[in-house]
Amino acid sequence: ILEDGYLNYKDDSLSQYTTRNNINHTLQIQIRKVADKYNLNAGISILPQYQSVIQDYMLEHTDLSRTVYNWTPTVNLTYRWTRQEQIRFQYRGSSSQPDMNDLIEVVDNSNPLSVTTGNAGLDPTFRNNLSLNYQKYNPVTLGSLMGGISFNNTLRSIVRKTTLKENGGTLTRPENMEGAFSNWSASGNVNLSKSLTDQRFTFNSTSSVSYNHQEGWASVVGKESQLRTSLTTGLNENLSASFRDDWVNVELQGRIGYNHSTNDLQPDR
């Protein structure tokens, strides 16, 4: 319990007062088509949003408000050749706005060795997610084949740029990355399951590959922050063989994986 008169010792330069208001709405339009060979679902969501921030911090007064419109388009298409064979395409996009705190350009030097500030010029980001999947099943041999690929990227992604200062401290500021392929990833997988002539014996194989490309800023002693690119590749294989009948179930499994990461500031590591 604070004693009476404690406000007499309050330091405005180290105090923070913040009032936030958020008003959100969602509007959605969707169409659906069902046919003999395909099903289609497509739509778009629009999210109007009002935000306001009133803040007193570091002896600076901020009164900031904005009205923005995020949107999310979606497509889901499934095509069937037969009841046992089909292919599916899915797409989802989504926009997002910078956090209000990141837009306030008040220099926070409460820690002189780790100074932060905002960036009023930040742009919204947009994320794309796409996938394509194929599936086929043979009810006679109890075999199946499944495969899929996926891709996602973020446009104008927001990252923290840290600059080393002369006093040995740092200054951190949010920045938009440029280009559609500054941050993206892709993956693929194939699964094969097959029973032998004697259907008590089953073989299963799952192979997958992934690739990730990410750009950001790296602090280098004695130099300006440098743009760096990190690349990560992954390969995995899972194999299994099983024997099943009414009185015993035996299964052998094996897995091997490979991962490799590198960045252009230290390409040999």
mmCIF file of C-alpha atoms in Angstrom:
data_model
loop_
_atom_site.group_PDB
_atom_site.id
_atom_site.type_symbol
_atom_site.label_atom_id
_atom_site.label_comp_id
_atom_site.label_asym_id
_atom_site.label_seq_id
_atom_site.Cartn_x
_atom_site.Cartn_y
_atom_site.Cartn_z
ATOM 1 C CA ILE A 1 0.000 0.000 0.000
ATOM 2 C CA LEU A 2 1.462 3.331 -1.067
ATOM 3 C CA GLU A 3 1.722 6.069 1.527
ATOM 4 C CA ASP A 4 -0.061 9.400 1.133
ATOM 5 C CA GLY A 5 1.943 11.930 -0.821
ATOM 6 C CA TYR A 6 3.819 9.403 -2.914
ATOM 7 C CA LEU A 7 2.987 11.407 -6.049
ATOM 8 C CA ASN A 8 5.374 14.084 -4.813
ATOM 9 C CA TYR A 9 8.217 11.731 -5.707
ATOM 10 C CA LYS A 10 6.901 10.874 -9.172
ATOM 11 C CA ASP A 11 9.390 11.452 -11.998
ATOM 12 C CA ASP A 12 7.515 12.370 -15.194
ATOM 13 C CA SER A 13 10.567 11.582 -17.325
ATOM 14 C CA LEU A 14 10.377 7.943 -16.210
ATOM 15 C CA SER A 15 6.582 7.612 -16.111
ATOM 16 C CA GLN A 16 4.304 6.392 -18.860
ATOM 17 C CA TYR A 17 0.566 6.929 -19.238
ATOM 18 C CA THR A 18 -1.247 5.295 -22.142
ATOM 19 C CA THR A 19 -4.901 5.175 -23.177
ATOM 20 C CA ARG A 20 -5.924 2.919 -26.068
ATOM 21 C CA ASN A 21 -9.170 2.473 -27.960
ATOM 22 C CA ASN A 22 -9.896 -0.245 -30.499
ATOM 23 C CA ILE A 23 -13.038 -0.710 -32.594
ATOM 24 C CA ASN A 24 -13.150 -3.708 -34.945
ATOM 25 C CA HIS A 25 -15.687 -4.910 -37.508
ATOM 26 C CA THR A 26 -15.752 -7.842 -39.918
ATOM 27 C CA LEU A 27 -17.482 -7.969 -43.312
ATOM 28 C CA GLN A 28 -17.436 -11.264 -45.186
ATOM 29 C CA ILE A 29 -18.571 -12.334 -48.651
ATOM 30 C CA GLN A 30 -18.319 -15.968 -49.760
ATOM 31 C CA ILE A 31 -19.487 -18.029 -52.735
ATOM 32 C CA ARG A 32 -19.791 -21.790 -52.948
ATOM 33 C CA LYS A 33 -20.214 -24.015 -55.989
ATOM 34 C CA VAL A 34 -20.789 -27.779 -55.772
ATOM 35 C CA ALA A 35 -20.611 -29.769 -59.017
ATOM 36 C CA ASP A 36 -20.156 -33.416 -59.997
ATOM 37 C CA LYS A 37 -16.412 -33.061 -60.483
ATOM 38 C CA TYR A 38 -15.422 -30.134 -58.292
ATOM 39 C CA ASN A 39 -16.213 -28.026 -55.233
ATOM 40 C CA LEU A 40 -15.315 -24.343 -55.105
ATOM 41 C CA ASN A 41 -15.295 -22.011 -52.111
ATOM 42 C CA ALA A 42 -14.059 -18.444 -52.537
ATOM 43 C CA GLY A 43 -14.509 -15.350 -50.478
ATOM 44 C CA ILE A 44 -13.065 -12.226 -48.981
ATOM 45 C CA SER A 45 -13.151 -10.750 -45.494
ATOM 46 C CA ILE A 46 -12.794 -7.019 -44.937
ATOM 47 C CA LEU A 47 -11.911 -5.871 -41.439
ATOM 48 C CA PRO A 48 -12.385 -2.134 -40.797
ATOM 49 C CA GLN A 49 -10.479 -1.088 -37.708
ATOM 50 C CA TYR A 50 -10.220 2.129 -35.732
ATOM 51 C CA GLN A 51 -7.399 2.579 -33.244
ATOM 52 C CA SER A 52 -6.281 5.476 -31.094
ATOM 53 C CA VAL A 53 -3.451 5.969 -28.622
ATOM 54 C CA ILE A 54 -2.943 8.837 -26.190
ATOM 55 C CA GLN A 55 0.422 8.589 -24.493
ATOM 56 C CA ASP A 56 2.664 10.618 -22.236
ATOM 57 C CA TYR A 57 6.167 9.184 -22.125
ATOM 58 C CA MET A 58 9.712 10.549 -21.909
ATOM 59 C CA LEU A 59 8.193 14.043 -21.421
ATOM 60 C CA GLU A 60 6.519 13.829 -24.838
ATOM 61 C CA HIS A 61 2.766 13.806 -25.507
ATOM 62 C CA THR A 62 1.433 11.647 -28.346
ATOM 63 C CA ASP A 63 -2.130 11.652 -29.663
ATOM 64 C CA LEU A 64 -2.377 9.228 -32.575
ATOM 65 C CA SER A 65 -5.390 7.682 -34.317
ATOM 66 C CA ARG A 66 -6.011 5.779 -37.528
ATOM 67 C CA THR A 67 -8.703 3.973 -39.500
ATOM 68 C CA VAL A 68 -7.457 1.030 -41.551
ATOM 69 C CA TYR A 69 -8.934 -1.805 -43.617
ATOM 70 C CA ASN A 70 -7.362 -5.238 -43.423
ATOM 71 C CA TRP A 71 -8.543 -7.838 -45.914
ATOM 72 C CA THR A 72 -8.288 -11.599 -46.304
ATOM 73 C CA PRO A 73 -9.041 -13.325 -49.639
ATOM 74 C CA THR A 74 -9.499 -17.123 -49.692
ATOM 75 C CA VAL A 75 -9.913 -19.763 -52.414
ATOM 76 C CA ASN A 76 -10.487 -23.494 -51.905
ATOM 77 C CA LEU A 77 -10.914 -25.668 -55.018
ATOM 78 C CA THR A 78 -11.203 -29.469 -54.994
ATOM 79 C CA TYR A 79 -11.367 -31.435 -58.247
ATOM 80 C CA ARG A 80 -12.240 -35.156 -58.267
ATOM 81 C CA TRP A 81 -11.570 -37.545 -61.117
ATOM 82 C CA THR A 82 -13.104 -40.388 -59.109
ATOM 83 C CA ARG A 83 -14.078 -40.986 -55.484
ATOM 84 C CA GLN A 84 -10.542 -42.312 -54.933
ATOM 85 C CA GLU A 85 -8.576 -39.589 -56.741
ATOM 86 C CA GLN A 86 -8.629 -35.857 -56.202
ATOM 87 C CA ILE A 87 -6.545 -32.688 -56.180
ATOM 88 C CA ARG A 88 -7.020 -29.649 -53.955
ATOM 89 C CA PHE A 89 -5.805 -26.063 -54.295
ATOM 90 C CA GLN A 90 -5.943 -23.657 -51.360
ATOM 91 C CA TYR A 91 -5.016 -19.980 -51.130
ATOM 92 C CA ARG A 92 -5.250 -17.560 -48.247
ATOM 93 C CA GLY A 93 -3.966 -14.015 -48.094
ATOM 94 C CA SER A 94 -4.018 -11.641 -45.160
ATOM 95 C CA SER A 95 -2.980 -8.053 -44.596
ATOM 96 C CA SER A 96 -1.899 -6.634 -41.259
ATOM 97 C CA GLN A 97 -1.056 -3.189 -39.990
ATOM 98 C CA PRO A 98 2.009 -2.096 -37.989
ATOM 99 C CA ASP A 99 1.552 -2.022 -34.238
ATOM 100 C CA MET A 100 0.638 1.441 -33.017
ATOM 101 C CA ASN A 101 3.672 1.485 -30.698
ATOM 102 C CA ASP A 102 5.930 0.969 -33.714
ATOM 103 C CA LEU A 103 4.506 4.131 -35.334
ATOM 104 C CA ILE A 104 5.306 6.427 -32.394
ATOM 105 C CA GLU A 105 8.674 8.071 -32.987
ATOM 106 C CA VAL A 106 9.459 8.741 -29.343
ATOM 107 C CA VAL A 107 13.060 7.927 -28.492
ATOM 108 C CA ASP A 108 13.116 5.643 -25.454
ATOM 109 C CA ASN A 109 16.516 6.072 -23.814
ATOM 110 C CA SER A 110 15.517 4.807 -20.378
ATOM 111 C CA ASN A 111 18.311 2.304 -20.985
ATOM 112 C CA PRO A 112 21.154 4.325 -22.579
ATOM 113 C CA LEU A 113 22.756 1.127 -23.889
ATOM 114 C CA SER A 114 19.570 -0.080 -25.586
ATOM 115 C CA VAL A 115 17.694 2.838 -27.143
ATOM 116 C CA THR A 116 14.507 2.187 -29.128
ATOM 117 C CA THR A 117 12.275 4.325 -31.321
ATOM 118 C CA GLY A 118 9.366 3.939 -33.725
ATOM 119 C CA ASN A 119 8.899 4.577 -37.421
ATOM 120 C CA ALA A 120 5.869 6.590 -38.581
ATOM 121 C CA GLY A 121 6.542 5.581 -42.187
ATOM 122 C CA LEU A 122 5.885 1.841 -41.755
ATOM 123 C CA ASP A 123 3.694 0.231 -44.414
ATOM 124 C CA PRO A 124 1.222 -2.624 -43.855
ATOM 125 C CA THR A 125 2.350 -6.183 -44.596
ATOM 126 C CA PHE A 126 0.615 -8.835 -46.680
ATOM 127 C CA ARG A 127 1.066 -12.585 -46.331
ATOM 128 C CA ASN A 128 0.327 -15.187 -49.022
ATOM 129 C CA ASN A 129 -0.191 -18.909 -48.365
ATOM 130 C CA LEU A 130 -0.679 -21.370 -51.235
ATOM 131 C CA SER A 131 -0.872 -25.150 -51.240
ATOM 132 C CA LEU A 132 -1.600 -27.881 -53.787
ATOM 133 C CA ASN A 133 -2.318 -31.449 -52.664
ATOM 134 C CA TYR A 134 -2.946 -34.630 -54.631
ATOM 135 C CA GLN A 135 -4.424 -37.866 -53.299
ATOM 136 C CA LYS A 136 -5.136 -41.270 -54.852
ATOM 137 C CA TYR A 137 -6.311 -44.457 -53.174
ATOM 138 C CA ASN A 138 -6.630 -47.984 -54.555
ATOM 139 C CA PRO A 139 -9.203 -49.980 -52.534
ATOM 140 C CA VAL A 140 -8.168 -53.256 -54.199
ATOM 141 C CA THR A 141 -4.463 -53.171 -53.293
ATOM 142 C CA LEU A 142 -5.006 -50.916 -50.223
ATOM 143 C CA GLY A 143 -2.326 -48.627 -51.640
ATOM 144 C CA SER A 144 -2.303 -44.846 -51.640
ATOM 145 C CA LEU A 145 -0.291 -41.994 -53.098
ATOM 146 C CA MET A 146 -0.363 -38.501 -51.617
ATOM 147 C CA GLY A 147 1.727 -35.479 -52.403
ATOM 148 C CA GLY A 148 1.685 -31.781 -51.788
ATOM 149 C CA ILE A 149 3.562 -28.526 -52.232
ATOM 150 C CA SER A 150 3.167 -25.266 -50.345
ATOM 151 C CA PHE A 151 4.509 -21.732 -50.609
ATOM 152 C CA ASN A 152 4.223 -18.654 -48.433
ATOM 153 C CA ASN A 153 5.748 -15.204 -48.453
ATOM 154 C CA THR A 154 5.357 -11.882 -46.691
ATOM 155 C CA LEU A 155 5.398 -8.562 -48.535
ATOM 156 C CA ARG A 156 6.897 -5.579 -46.714
ATOM 157 C CA SER A 157 7.581 -7.653 -43.599
ATOM 158 C CA ILE A 158 8.592 -5.620 -40.542
ATOM 159 C CA VAL A 159 11.928 -6.382 -38.887
ATOM 160 C CA ARG A 160 14.025 -4.663 -36.222
ATOM 161 C CA LYS A 161 17.065 -2.792 -37.475
ATOM 162 C CA THR A 162 19.714 -2.349 -34.789
ATOM 163 C CA THR A 163 22.554 0.143 -35.188
ATOM 164 C CA LEU A 164 25.604 0.234 -32.918
ATOM 165 C CA LYS A 165 26.193 3.643 -31.336
ATOM 166 C CA GLU A 166 29.470 5.342 -30.487
ATOM 167 C CA ASN A 167 28.972 4.739 -26.746
ATOM 168 C CA GLY A 168 28.791 0.985 -27.349
ATOM 169 C CA GLY A 169 25.001 0.882 -27.036
ATOM 170 C CA THR A 170 22.399 0.177 -29.682
ATOM 171 C CA LEU A 171 19.575 2.016 -31.423
ATOM 172 C CA THR A 172 16.704 -0.215 -32.595
ATOM 173 C CA ARG A 173 14.057 0.887 -35.087
ATOM 174 C CA PRO A 174 11.417 -1.105 -37.056
ATOM 175 C CA GLU A 175 11.817 -1.150 -40.831
ATOM 176 C CA ASN A 176 9.923 -2.642 -43.781
ATOM 177 C CA MET A 177 11.792 -5.143 -45.925
ATOM 178 C CA GLU A 178 11.620 -4.540 -49.666
ATOM 179 C CA GLY A 179 10.515 -6.982 -52.357
ATOM 180 C CA ALA A 180 8.101 -9.897 -52.574
ATOM 181 C CA PHE A 181 10.825 -12.470 -51.880
ATOM 182 C CA SER A 182 12.637 -10.974 -48.890
ATOM 183 C CA ASN A 183 10.956 -13.536 -46.630
ATOM 184 C CA TRP A 184 9.502 -16.697 -48.136
ATOM 185 C CA SER A 185 9.476 -20.451 -47.734
ATOM 186 C CA ALA A 186 8.418 -23.510 -49.728
ATOM 187 C CA SER A 187 7.976 -27.172 -48.936
ATOM 188 C CA GLY A 188 6.918 -30.418 -50.578
ATOM 189 C CA ASN A 189 6.123 -33.956 -49.510
ATOM 190 C CA VAL A 190 5.256 -37.326 -51.041
ATOM 191 C CA ASN A 191 3.718 -40.276 -49.221
ATOM 192 C CA LEU A 192 3.474 -43.758 -50.726
ATOM 193 C CA SER A 193 1.715 -46.624 -48.970
ATOM 194 C CA LYS A 194 1.441 -50.048 -50.585
ATOM 195 C CA SER A 195 0.454 -53.558 -49.595
ATOM 196 C CA LEU A 196 2.284 -56.492 -51.116
ATOM 197 C CA THR A 197 0.574 -59.475 -52.780
ATOM 198 C CA ASP A 198 0.156 -60.840 -49.302
ATOM 199 C CA GLN A 199 -1.771 -57.902 -47.834
ATOM 200 C CA ARG A 200 -0.491 -58.619 -44.355
ATOM 201 C CA PHE A 201 2.726 -56.899 -45.451
ATOM 202 C CA THR A 202 2.622 -53.106 -45.871
ATOM 203 C CA PHE A 203 5.291 -50.655 -47.004
ATOM 204 C CA ASN A 204 5.174 -46.902 -46.302
ATOM 205 C CA SER A 205 7.464 -44.085 -47.425
ATOM 206 C CA THR A 206 7.238 -40.366 -46.649
ATOM 207 C CA SER A 207 9.689 -37.911 -48.226
ATOM 208 C CA SER A 208 9.739 -34.170 -47.552
ATOM 209 C CA VAL A 209 11.816 -31.149 -48.496
ATOM 210 C CA SER A 210 11.708 -27.564 -47.206
ATOM 211 C CA TYR A 211 13.449 -24.304 -48.027
ATOM 212 C CA ASN A 212 13.389 -21.010 -46.130
ATOM 213 C CA HIS A 213 14.714 -17.624 -47.271
ATOM 214 C CA GLN A 214 14.803 -14.846 -44.682
ATOM 215 C CA GLU A 215 16.308 -11.372 -44.861
ATOM 216 C CA GLY A 216 16.989 -9.058 -41.967
ATOM 217 C CA TRP A 217 19.486 -6.618 -40.502
ATOM 218 C CA ALA A 218 22.671 -7.592 -38.693
ATOM 219 C CA SER A 219 24.763 -5.343 -36.471
ATOM 220 C CA VAL A 220 28.465 -5.305 -37.259
ATOM 221 C CA VAL A 221 30.969 -3.722 -34.877
ATOM 222 C CA GLY A 222 32.421 -0.542 -36.361
ATOM 223 C CA LYS A 223 30.043 -0.532 -39.353
ATOM 224 C CA GLU A 224 26.493 0.338 -40.319
ATOM 225 C CA SER A 225 23.878 -2.402 -40.006
ATOM 226 C CA GLN A 226 24.122 -4.745 -42.958
ATOM 227 C CA LEU A 227 21.388 -6.591 -44.791
ATOM 228 C CA ARG A 228 21.828 -10.313 -44.264
ATOM 229 C CA THR A 229 20.188 -13.330 -45.857
ATOM 230 C CA SER A 230 19.681 -16.615 -44.034
ATOM 231 C CA LEU A 231 18.947 -19.783 -46.019
ATOM 232 C CA THR A 232 17.746 -23.038 -44.498
ATOM 233 C CA THR A 233 17.252 -26.329 -46.348
ATOM 234 C CA GLY A 234 15.743 -29.485 -44.892
ATOM 235 C CA LEU A 235 15.399 -33.028 -46.268
ATOM 236 C CA ASN A 236 13.649 -35.886 -44.490
ATOM 237 C CA GLU A 237 12.826 -39.501 -45.308
ATOM 238 C CA ASN A 238 10.684 -41.866 -43.241
ATOM 239 C CA LEU A 239 10.415 -45.568 -44.093
ATOM 240 C CA SER A 240 8.367 -48.267 -42.432
ATOM 241 C CA ALA A 241 7.428 -51.877 -43.106
ATOM 242 C CA SER A 242 4.840 -53.802 -41.146
ATOM 243 C CA PHE A 243 3.322 -57.250 -40.829
ATOM 244 C CA ARG A 244 -0.175 -57.602 -39.374
ATOM 245 C CA ASP A 245 -2.459 -60.560 -38.859
ATOM 246 C CA ASP A 246 -4.907 -61.706 -36.215
ATOM 247 C CA TRP A 247 -2.310 -62.561 -33.602
ATOM 248 C CA VAL A 248 0.759 -60.399 -34.143
ATOM 249 C CA ASN A 249 1.714 -56.919 -35.289
ATOM 250 C CA VAL A 250 5.358 -56.223 -36.190
ATOM 251 C CA GLU A 251 6.622 -52.910 -37.551
ATOM 252 C CA LEU A 252 10.083 -51.608 -38.501
ATOM 253 C CA GLN A 253 10.688 -47.885 -38.816
ATOM 254 C CA GLY A 254 13.597 -45.775 -39.973
ATOM 255 C CA ARG A 255 14.150 -42.053 -40.355
ATOM 256 C CA ILE A 256 16.919 -39.913 -41.797
ATOM 257 C CA GLY A 257 17.052 -36.150 -41.932
ATOM 258 C CA TYR A 258 19.365 -33.430 -43.197
ATOM 259 C CA ASN A 259 19.311 -29.714 -42.337
ATOM 260 C CA HIS A 260 21.644 -27.010 -43.573
ATOM 261 C CA SER A 261 21.636 -23.314 -42.651
ATOM 262 C CA THR A 262 23.851 -20.519 -43.873
ATOM 263 C CA ASN A 263 23.907 -16.728 -44.052
ATOM 264 C CA ASP A 264 25.805 -14.390 -46.326
ATOM 265 C CA LEU A 265 27.705 -12.726 -43.451
ATOM 266 C CA GLN A 266 29.201 -16.083 -42.451
ATOM 267 C CA PRO A 267 28.821 -18.247 -45.581
ATOM 268 C CA ASP A 268 31.293 -20.889 -44.418
ATOM 269 C CA ARG A 269 29.465 -21.685 -41.143
#
